[in-house]
C-alpha cells in the first residue's frame, strides 16, 4: 500500500503544480494588453500584413463579406481598409463549401483593383505602383461538425479539423518581398484572424492559441495572431 500512497501523493503534487502553471500561462497568452511581438524581426509598423479570414457558410459568409465590403469601399478614413496592405490573404472554408470559395474569389477580384485605383486617385502613385496586389489562397479544412452530426462523433471530426487548422497556420512562409531575404522561408504566421461563426472558426482560433501556448517555432517572438477579430 505504501508505494501506491506515494504514487498518489506524487501525482497530486504534480497536478497541483501543473494546473496553476498552465492557467497562468493561458492568462498571459490571452491577455489583450500583452506586448505585441515583432514579426520576423520587422520593425516597420506600416509593413504589409498576413491576414486570415474564416468563412463559415451561408449567412456567416454573407456577413463576413458584407463587413469587408463596407470596409474596403468606405469613404471614412477611420474605417477605410486598403486591401493591398495585406500582402498575403488566407481564406479558410469548410469542406464542400464551394459557394464560399467562389464568393472569396469574387471579393479578391473586386477589392484589389479598387485599392490600386483609389491610391492613384489620391495621388499615391508610388504606393500604387510599388506595392503589388499581393497574393491570396483559399484553403479547405474538414468540417468541425457536419449538419445533424451526432455528438458522439464530434470529437473525431473536431480533432481532424484541429490538425488541419494547425497545418494551415504554419504552412505559409516569408518571401524576399518582405525585405528580409535572410529570413525567407521562415513560417509566416497570420497576424490577424477574422472570424464570425462557431464550429470551424472556434477550432481554428483554438489551434492558434495552442501554438502560442506552447511557443511553437518560437512564434511568441514572430507574432502569431497578434490580434483576433470577430465580426
Coordinates of C-alpha atoms in Angstrom, one line a residue:
X1 CA 0.0 0.0 0.0
X2 CA 2.9 2.3 0.8
X3 CA 4.1 2.6 -2.9
X4 CA 0.5 3.3 -4.0
X5 CA 0.2 6.1 -1.4
X6 CA 3.5 7.6 -2.5
X7 CA 2.4 7.4 -6.2
X8 CA -0.9 9.1 -5.4
X9 CA 0.9 11.8 -3.4
X10 CA 3.4 12.5 -6.2
X11 CA 0.6 12.6 -8.8
X12 CA -1.4 15.1 -6.6
X13 CA 1.6 17.3 -6.2
X14 CA 2.3 17.2 -9.9
X15 CA -1.3 18.2 -10.8
X16 CA -1.3 20.9 -8.2
X17 CA 1.8 22.3 -9.8
X18 CA 0.9 21.9 -13.4
X19 CA -2.6 23.2 -13.3
X20 CA -1.9 26.7 -11.8
X21 CA 1.2 27.0 -14.1
X22 CA -0.9 26.1 -17.2
X23 CA -3.7 28.6 -16.1
X24 CA -1.1 31.3 -15.6
X25 CA 0.4 30.7 -19.0
X26 CA -3.0 30.8 -20.6
X27 CA -3.8 34.2 -19.0
X28 CA -0.6 35.6 -20.4
X29 CA -1.4 34.2 -23.9
X30 CA -5.0 35.5 -23.9
X31 CA -4.3 38.9 -22.2
X32 CA -5.3 41.6 -24.8
X33 CA -2.9 44.1 -23.1
X34 CA 0.2 41.9 -23.6
X35 CA 3.1 43.4 -25.6
X36 CA 2.6 42.6 -29.3
X37 CA 5.6 40.6 -30.7
X38 CA 7.6 41.7 -33.7
X39 CA 7.0 39.8 -36.9
X40 CA 10.2 38.1 -38.2
X41 CA 12.3 41.0 -36.7
X42 CA 10.4 43.6 -38.8
X43 CA 10.0 46.9 -37.1
X44 CA 8.2 48.9 -39.8
X45 CA 4.6 49.4 -38.5
X46 CA 3.2 50.1 -41.9
X47 CA 4.6 46.9 -43.4
X48 CA 2.0 44.6 -45.2
X49 CA 0.3 42.0 -43.0
X50 CA -0.7 38.4 -43.4
X51 CA -4.5 38.2 -43.0
X52 CA -6.5 35.1 -42.4
X53 CA -10.3 35.1 -42.9
X54 CA -12.5 32.3 -41.8
X55 CA -15.7 31.9 -43.9
X56 CA -18.5 29.9 -42.4
X57 CA -21.2 29.0 -44.8
X58 CA -24.5 30.6 -45.9
X59 CA -25.3 33.5 -43.5
X60 CA -21.8 33.6 -41.9
X61 CA -20.1 34.0 -45.2
X62 CA -22.5 36.7 -46.3
X63 CA -22.0 38.6 -43.0
X64 CA -18.2 38.5 -43.3
X65 CA -18.1 39.6 -46.9
X66 CA -20.6 42.4 -46.2
X67 CA -18.3 43.6 -43.4
X68 CA -15.2 43.5 -45.6
X69 CA -17.0 45.2 -48.5
X70 CA -18.1 48.1 -46.3
X71 CA -14.5 48.4 -45.0
X72 CA -12.8 48.5 -48.5
X73 CA -15.4 50.8 -50.0
X74 CA -15.8 53.2 -47.1
X75 CA -15.1 56.9 -47.6
X76 CA -14.3 57.4 -44.0
X77 CA -10.5 57.2 -43.5
X78 CA -11.0 55.9 -39.9
X79 CA -13.0 52.9 -41.3
X80 CA -11.2 52.5 -44.6
X81 CA -9.4 49.2 -45.3
X82 CA -6.8 49.2 -48.0
X83 CA -6.8 45.6 -49.2
X84 CA -3.2 45.8 -50.6
X85 CA -1.9 46.5 -47.1
X86 CA -2.3 42.7 -46.5
X87 CA 0.5 41.2 -48.6
X88 CA -1.0 37.7 -48.2
X89 CA -4.6 36.7 -47.6
X90 CA -5.6 33.2 -46.5
X91 CA -9.3 32.4 -46.9
X92 CA -10.4 29.3 -44.9
X93 CA -13.5 27.4 -45.9
X94 CA -15.1 24.2 -44.7
X95 CA -15.0 21.1 -46.9
X96 CA -17.8 21.0 -49.5
X97 CA -18.5 24.8 -49.3
X98 CA -17.8 25.7 -52.9
X99 CA -20.1 28.7 -52.7
X100 CA -17.9 30.4 -50.1
X101 CA -14.8 29.7 -52.2
X102 CA -16.4 31.4 -55.2
X103 CA -17.5 34.4 -53.1
X104 CA -14.0 34.8 -51.7
X105 CA -12.6 34.8 -55.3
X106 CA -15.1 37.4 -56.4
X107 CA -14.2 39.6 -53.5
X108 CA -10.5 39.5 -54.3
X109 CA -11.2 40.4 -57.9
X110 CA -13.1 43.4 -56.7
X111 CA -11.1 44.7 -53.7
X112 CA -7.5 44.5 -55.1
X113 CA -8.1 46.7 -58.2
X114 CA -10.2 49.1 -56.1
X115 CA -7.3 49.7 -53.7
X116 CA -4.9 50.4 -56.6
X117 CA -7.4 52.8 -58.2
X118 CA -8.0 54.7 -55.0
X119 CA -4.3 55.1 -54.4
X120 CA -3.9 56.6 -57.9
X121 CA -6.8 58.9 -57.4
X122 CA -5.4 60.1 -54.1
X123 CA -2.1 60.9 -55.8
X124 CA -0.3 58.0 -54.1
X125 CA 1.4 56.9 -57.3
X126 CA 4.4 55.3 -55.6
X127 CA 2.2 53.2 -53.4
X128 CA 0.0 52.2 -56.3
X129 CA 2.9 51.1 -58.4
X130 CA 5.4 49.8 -55.9
X131 CA 3.1 47.6 -53.8
X132 CA 1.7 44.8 -55.9
X133 CA -1.7 43.2 -55.4
X134 CA -0.2 40.6 -53.0
X135 CA -1.2 37.0 -53.0
X136 CA -4.1 35.0 -51.7
X137 CA -5.1 31.4 -51.3
X138 CA -8.3 29.5 -50.5
X139 CA -7.7 26.7 -48.1
X140 CA -10.2 23.9 -47.3
X141 CA -10.3 22.2 -43.9
X142 CA -12.5 19.4 -42.7
X143 CA -15.7 20.5 -41.1
X144 CA -15.6 20.5 -37.3
X145 CA -19.2 19.3 -37.2
X146 CA -21.5 18.4 -40.1
X147 CA -25.1 19.4 -40.0
X148 CA -27.1 16.9 -37.9
X149 CA -23.9 15.1 -37.0
X150 CA -24.3 13.0 -33.8
X151 CA -22.5 14.4 -30.7
X152 CA -20.7 11.0 -30.2
X153 CA -18.6 11.5 -33.4
X154 CA -17.9 15.3 -32.9
X155 CA -14.6 14.7 -31.1
X156 CA -13.3 12.8 -34.1
X157 CA -14.3 15.4 -36.7
X158 CA -13.2 18.2 -34.4
X159 CA -9.8 16.6 -34.0
X160 CA -9.4 16.3 -37.8
X161 CA -10.3 19.9 -38.1
X162 CA -7.9 20.9 -35.4
X163 CA -5.0 19.1 -37.1
X164 CA -5.8 20.7 -40.5
X165 CA -6.0 24.2 -38.9
X166 CA -2.7 23.7 -37.2
X167 CA -1.1 22.8 -40.6
X168 CA -2.6 25.8 -42.4
X169 CA -1.4 28.2 -39.6
X170 CA 2.1 27.0 -40.1
X171 CA 2.3 26.4 -43.9
X172 CA 2.8 29.9 -45.3
X173 CA 6.4 31.1 -45.4
X174 CA 8.0 34.5 -45.8
X175 CA 9.4 35.7 -49.1
X176 CA 12.1 38.1 -50.1
X177 CA 9.5 40.8 -51.0
X178 CA 9.2 41.4 -47.2
X179 CA 12.6 43.0 -47.4
X180 CA 14.2 40.2 -45.3
X181 CA 15.9 37.9 -47.8
X182 CA 17.9 36.3 -45.0
X183 CA 14.6 35.2 -43.3
X184 CA 13.0 34.0 -46.5
X185 CA 11.4 30.6 -46.0
X186 CA 10.5 31.1 -42.3
X187 CA 7.0 30.4 -41.1
X188 CA 4.8 33.5 -41.7
X189 CA 2.1 33.1 -39.0
X190 CA -1.1 35.1 -39.6
X191 CA -1.1 38.5 -37.9
X192 CA -4.8 38.9 -37.9
X193 CA -7.6 36.3 -37.9
X194 CA -11.1 37.4 -38.8
X195 CA -14.0 35.1 -38.0
X196 CA -17.7 35.4 -37.2
X197 CA -19.0 32.0 -36.7
X198 CA -18.8 28.9 -34.5
X199 CA -17.5 25.4 -35.2
X200 CA -14.6 25.6 -37.7
X201 CA -13.8 29.2 -36.6
X202 CA -13.7 28.2 -33.0
X203 CA -11.4 25.3 -33.7
X204 CA -9.0 27.4 -35.8
X205 CA -8.8 30.1 -33.1
X206 CA -8.2 27.3 -30.6
X207 CA -5.4 26.0 -32.7
X208 CA -3.8 29.4 -32.8
X209 CA -4.0 29.7 -29.0
X210 CA -2.4 26.3 -28.6
X211 CA 0.5 27.3 -30.9
X212 CA 1.1 30.4 -28.9
X213 CA 0.7 28.5 -25.6
X214 CA 3.4 26.0 -26.5
X215 CA 5.5 28.7 -28.2
X216 CA 5.6 26.7 -31.4
X217 CA 8.7 27.5 -33.5
X218 CA 9.3 30.5 -31.2
X219 CA 6.1 32.1 -32.6
X220 CA 5.9 34.4 -29.5
X221 CA 8.8 36.2 -31.0
X222 CA 7.4 36.1 -34.5
X223 CA 3.9 37.2 -33.8
X224 CA 1.3 34.5 -34.5
X225 CA -2.2 36.0 -34.5
X226 CA -1.2 39.2 -32.8
X227 CA -4.9 40.1 -32.9
X228 CA -8.1 38.2 -33.2
X229 CA -11.1 39.8 -34.7
X230 CA -14.7 38.7 -34.5
X231 CA -17.3 40.1 -36.8

